[in-house]
Amino acid sequence: MWLKPEEVLLKNALKLWVTQKSSCYFILQRRRGHGEGGGRLTGRLVGALDAVLDSNARVAPFRILLQVPGSQVYSPIACGATLEEINQHWDWLEQNLLHTLSVFDNKDDIASFVKGKALIAEETSSRLAEQEEEPEKFREALVKFEARFNFPEAEKLVTYYSCCCWKGRVPRQGWLYLSINHLCFYSFFLGKELKLVIPWVDLQKLERTSNVFLTDTIRITTQNKERDFSMFLNLDEVFKIMEQLADVTLRRLLDNEAFDLDPDLQEPSQITKRDLEARAQNEFFRAFFRLPRKEKLRAVVDCSLWTPFSRCHTAGRMFASDSYICFASREDGCCHVVLPLREVVSIEKMEDTSLLPNPIIVSIRSKMAFQFIELKDRENLVEGLLERLKQVHANHPVHYDTSASDEDMTSPVFYSTSLCSGHKFGDLEIVSSQSSEEHEDESSPLHPGPLTAVFQQSGSQSPDSRLSREQIKISLWSDHFVEYGRTVCMFRTEKIRKLVAMGIPESLRGKLWLLFSDAVTDLASHPGYYGNLVEESLGRCCLVTEEIERDLHRSLPEHPAFQNETGIAALRRVLTAYAHRNPKIGYCQSMNILTSVLLLYAKEEEAFWLLVAVCERMLPDYFNHRVIGAQVDQSVFEELIKEQLPELAEHMNDLSALASVSLSWFLTLFLNIMPLESAVNVVDCFFYDGIKAIFQLGLAVLEANAEGLCSSEDDGQALMILSRFLDHIKNEDSPGLPIGSHHAFFSDDREPYPVTDIADLIRDSYEKFGDQSVEQIEHLRCKHRIRVLQGHEDTTKQNVLRVVIPEVSILPEDLEELYDLFKREHMMSCYWEQPRPGVLRHDPSRPYAEQYRIDARQFAHLFQLVSPWTCGAHTEILAERTFRLLDDNMDQLMEFKAFVSCLDIMYNGEMNEKIKLLYRLHIPPALTENDRDSQSPLKNPLLSTSRPLVFGKSNGDTVDYQKQLKQMIKDLAKEKDKTEKELPKMSQREFIQFCKTLYSMFHEDPEENDLYQAIATVTTLLLQIGEVGQRSSSSGSCSQECAEDLQASAPSLEQDSVFMDPGKTPQDPQVFPESAEGDWTVSLEHILASLLTEQSLVNFFEKPLDIKSKLENAKINQYSLKTSEMSHQSQPELKLSSL
C-alpha cells in the first residue's frame, strides 16, 4: 500500500534491507532474511532489530523509497506484503511518474511532487473501500468541492479522483471532481493555485490518448483548449464514469428529442457513481440482446449453461431483467440465449451436488429446459426471478390453446412445439402459400399474409437450380431447429450466424425476423393492439398522414405488390398506426421503404411489430427530426474506415463526401441501394446481428472498391464507382427474378460490368470485419454522440450569427462571446433550478434563432454583466423595463437577436439612437403602472433646489425663450423621417423616471459633476417645454383666468414634481391637479434637442465603449452572480423553515 512519506537515513538500514530494483529516483528493497532459504534465524534477528531501528519494517517485507540524486535523505512511499503487490506499485511509478520527474529542474520540487502523489494515492485507495461504509471521506471532499468552486447546493458531486493536469510539459498534481454538470480540477502546488471548471455541455471530445511523457491520458477537448489528465490509479474506471456523465448530461440538455425516452436522464440530482455504472451495464445489456429500452437489469451473475449441442456446460453470465432471462457465453459468439419470462413455465432449484453445484432449471412452454449451474447467491436470485415471473404472467396472461387452429402463425407462441400438435416448424412453413392465405382471409381480412405470397410476379418460374438451393437451405434450417431449438428461446451460436449469412429461405424469412428481433414477444403480449391503432388512426388528416400519402407510391414501385391498392393500403395502415403509436417519431423518410419490405415477408400485424423493434430499439434515435442516431453511426463508420482501411482514408482526406452516400446505407439498410433480392439478405444479417452487420458490410463494400476509389480523381468519380458496384450485386440463390436494379447490367458502352454475389460479399464482411464487438460499437457511439451533438450546436450558433452579423456593428468574435454567454445563462437555469416549462427547454426542432431563449430573470443577469448602462441599484429595474420593451410577442422569452440588437445600440449606436432607446424604456410597454419604481419619486435631488427653473428675470424674457424652443421643435419635426412611427409623448410621471435613470447612469463617471450640472440645465429646459405644451392644451378648455393661474403656479408645481417629499407620489391630487398632470408632456424630439445643447452630455453618449473588457469580466463573474442569486433565494426558505 502507499505510505505517508517520512524521511529516513539509508545508512541506518543498510544491513536490514536488500535492494532488489533501483532507478534514478526510486529504490525497491526487500527485508533481509525474507524469502531466503535457511534464513529463518536471520529473519528473526532482523525482525528484532526492525522493532528498534525501523518501525516500517514491521509492516511489510517490501518497500519502495524515493531518492533524490545527491541527497542522503530517503522517503518510503510504498510497502507491500508480497513481491507481486510491491511490483504493482513499482510498475505504476514507472508508467506514471518516472518520465514526468525529468521536467523538474529543482530537486526539492521532485520530492514535493512525489510525496504529494504518494499521499493522495494512499487516500484514494482507502477511499474506495471506505466510501460505502464510512462516508466521512466523501463528505470531506464535498465540503472542499463546495468551498473551492462555490457552486449552488444543487450541483451534486458524483465522485472525485487524484490525478495530474498537464499544463504544457509541466504536470499539476491535484484533485479531479466530477459533478452532474461540470468537470472541475483543483491544484495548489508549489505555491500556485489552479482551478478549472469545464461544463459537460462545452465538451467537444473525450478520448484516451498518450503524450511524450505518459502512455495513457484522458484528453478533454473544448472549443478553444485541450486538457490532459493522467496518473489515475484506475484510469479505466475514471474514463467510463466521465464518458457516462458526459453522455447523460449532453443528451439531457442538448438532445431534447431523446430526453423523455430515457428515465435515467430526468433526475440528474439523483445520479450517483453507482447509478452511472449500473446505467452503463444496462446500456450494454439492452444493446447486446437488442431488448426494449424500458428493460432494467436486475442481476448479473457468473454461471454455466448446459448446451446439448456441445454436450457440456458453457461458462458465461446470466442477465436477469424485468421481463427476460438472458445468457451470454464468456467466449464471444460461442452461444447466447434470450428467454422472455412470458415463455417461461417454471424456475426450480435442483439438488446441489459436486458435479452440479447450485443448479437451477428454467422450463419454457415449448417443452425445453435450460440448466444453469455455479450460481452464487442462488436463493436470492431464484426468489427475484420467481417474483418477476409472477408479475409478467399477471400483466400478460398466457392462454394455452391446443385446438387445430394452433397452426395459425399469429398465436402467441406459434413456434412452440407443444402447440403444434406434433407438426415440425419446417413442415408448417412449407405449407402452400395459397392455403395459408385462404385461412388468413377468413379469420382476419384486415391482416393479410405476406405480400410475396399474394402477388406472384409474371414469369416468376425460377430455374430448377434455384429451387433446389432453396430446398437445401430449408433442410439445413430444419436440421438446425431440431438441434438448437425452434422458438425465440433457441441457442444462438456461430452456426446459426453462418446460416443467416447464406440467406434465409423465402418461406422462413418473416418468421425468423420476428424471432431474432424478439418482435414476436411484443406481438404475443399485445393482442388486438394493432387493430385498435388502425381504427383510431385511419381517417385522420394531419401533416404526418399527408407525408405518408405522398410517399406511398414511391415505396418499391417496381414490385407488383405496391402497384396494387392491396399493398398500398396495408403500407398506409402500418405507417399511420405507427405514427399514432409514437408521435415523437411520427413518420420519417425511409420508413416507407423498410415497411414495404417487411410487408413482403410478414403479415401486416407482424410487420408493424417488426417496425416497432427496428425504430425503437435496433436503430435508436434514427427516425426523428435530426436523425441523430444515423449521424452518430455514420461518424462511427468513418472512424472504422480509418482503422480498418487506412490507405483509403488517407487518399480520401475528407470522408464527408463518402458520408453523403453511406448515410443512406444505414437509414435504409441497403434496401434502396442494391437490388431488392440481394438487399433482403442484408436485412437477414441485420435482424440477427444488429447494426454491426451494416458496419461490416459497408467496410466490405469499400474494401472491394478500394483500388478504384484510391485511383479516382474526384469525389464524383468515387461515388460513381460505388453506385455501379452496388447496382451490380446479385443473389444467385433468389428463387424469383431480379427486382429493383437501378441500372442495366451493362454500362453505356455495353461492356459487361463485373457482378458480385451478395453471399460472397456478406461472407467477406464477416471474415474480414466481423471482429467488432457490441461493447466496442457502443463505446464508439458514446464517443461520437458528443461530436455529433456539438456539431449541431455549432451549426445552430453559426446560423444565428449569420443572421445577426449583418444587422449589428458588434465584431463577429465579440458576437460569438455574447452567444456563448447567452447560451450559458440558459444552461445554468437548466442545471440548478426546478424543471422549466416545456417551452423554455432547449428544443432542437425549433428554428435556429428560437432554440435558446431566456426569461426576464436570466436577461437581468446578462444585462448586469454586459450592459454599459450600469445604474447601481437602478440597474435591475432598467433591465426589467428593457426586457418588457424587447418582448414583442409577450411570451416572456427573448431570443438572442433581440438581446444583441439592444446591446448594439448601447455600445455602437448614434446619440439619437441611444436617447430614443432610453426614451422607449420610460414609456409603455416598458414602463407599466405596476412598475416597482415608477410610483416612487426621486429619492436624491437631481438638481440644486437653489437653481431657478426659469431663465431670465422678466416675464418678457421667458416668453421669448419659449418662442425659441417652439421654433427649434418645429425645425426638428420637419427633419424627422416621415416613415418612422411617431413615439407617444412622455408624461410627467414617466419623465421623472427618465431623469432618475440618467442621474444613475452618471454616477461614478469621471465627469460626474459636469454631467450633473448639464442634466440640471437640460431638465430645466424640458420642464419649460412641458409647461408650454400644458398651457397650450389648457387654453382650449379653460378660461383665461384659469390659464393665468396655472402659468403663475407652474414653476413651483414643476419644482415640486422633481423634488417633492419622498412620502408623496406624483398621483397625489394635492401635488398635481388632475387636469394639469394629464396635459404635461414632452416628446422625444424635445428631449433630444435639449440634450444637444450640453456638450458634456453629447460627449457622454458619443464616447466609444469597450465591449471586450465587459465580456472578459462577464465570463469570470457569470457563475458567481448566479450562485449569489440562488443563495439569496434559499435564505428566505431557510428562515421560513426555521420558524
Coordinates of N, CA and C in Angstrom, one line a residue, residues 339 343-345 363-370 400 413-420 485-490:
L339 N -34.4 -15.6 -23.1 CA -35.6 -16.3 -22.6 C -36.6 -15.2 -22.1
E343 N -42.4 -16.7 -21.9 CA -42.3 -18.1 -22.4 C -41.9 -19.1 -21.3
V344 N -41.6 -18.6 -20.1 CA -41.1 -19.4 -19.0 C -42.3 -20.0 -18.2
V345 N -42.2 -21.3 -18.0 CA -43.3 -22.0 -17.2 C -42.9 -22.1 -15.8
S363 N -37.7 -23.9 -17.2 CA -38.5 -24.6 -18.2 C -39.4 -23.7 -19.0
I364 N -39.5 -23.9 -20.3 CA -40.2 -23.0 -21.2 C -41.4 -23.7 -21.8
R365 N -42.3 -23.0 -22.5 CA -43.5 -23.6 -22.9 C -43.3 -24.6 -24.1
S366 N -42.2 -24.5 -24.8 CA -42.0 -25.4 -25.9 C -41.4 -26.7 -25.5
K367 N -41.6 -27.1 -24.2 CA -41.0 -28.3 -23.7 C -39.5 -28.4 -23.7
M368 N -38.9 -27.3 -23.5 CA -37.4 -27.2 -23.4 C -37.1 -26.8 -22.0
A369 N -35.9 -27.2 -21.5 CA -35.4 -26.8 -20.2 C -34.0 -26.4 -20.3
F370 N -33.7 -25.3 -19.6 CA -32.3 -24.8 -19.5 C -31.7 -25.0 -18.1
Y400 N -53.4 -21.1 -23.1 CA -53.0 -22.3 -23.8 C -54.1 -22.8 -24.7
V413 N -47.5 -18.2 -29.1 CA -46.3 -19.0 -29.1 C -46.2 -19.9 -30.3
F414 N -46.3 -19.3 -31.5 CA -46.5 -20.0 -32.7 C -45.3 -20.9 -33.1
Y415 N -44.2 -20.8 -32.3 CA -43.1 -21.6 -32.6 C -42.9 -22.7 -31.5
S416 N -43.8 -22.8 -30.6 CA -43.7 -23.8 -29.5 C -44.2 -25.2 -30.0
T417 N -43.3 -26.1 -29.9 CA -43.7 -27.5 -30.4 C -44.9 -28.1 -29.7
S418 N -45.1 -27.7 -28.5 CA -46.2 -28.2 -27.7 C -47.5 -27.8 -28.3
L419 N -47.5 -26.7 -29.0 CA -48.8 -26.2 -29.6 C -49.0 -26.5 -31.0
C420 N -48.1 -27.3 -31.6 CA -48.2 -27.6 -33.0 C -48.7 -29.0 -33.3
G485 N -33.2 -25.7 -31.2 CA -34.4 -25.2 -30.8 C -35.0 -24.3 -31.9
R486 N -36.4 -24.2 -31.9 CA -37.1 -23.6 -33.0 C -37.8 -22.3 -32.5
T487 N -37.8 -22.0 -31.2 CA -38.5 -20.8 -30.7 C -37.6 -19.6 -30.5
V488 N -38.2 -18.6 -29.9 CA -37.4 -17.4 -29.6 C -36.3 -17.7 -28.6
C489 N -36.5 -18.9 -27.9 CA -35.5 -19.3 -26.9 C -34.4 -20.2 -27.4
M490 N -34.2 -20.2 -28.7 CA -33.2 -21.1 -29.3 C -31.8 -20.7 -28.9

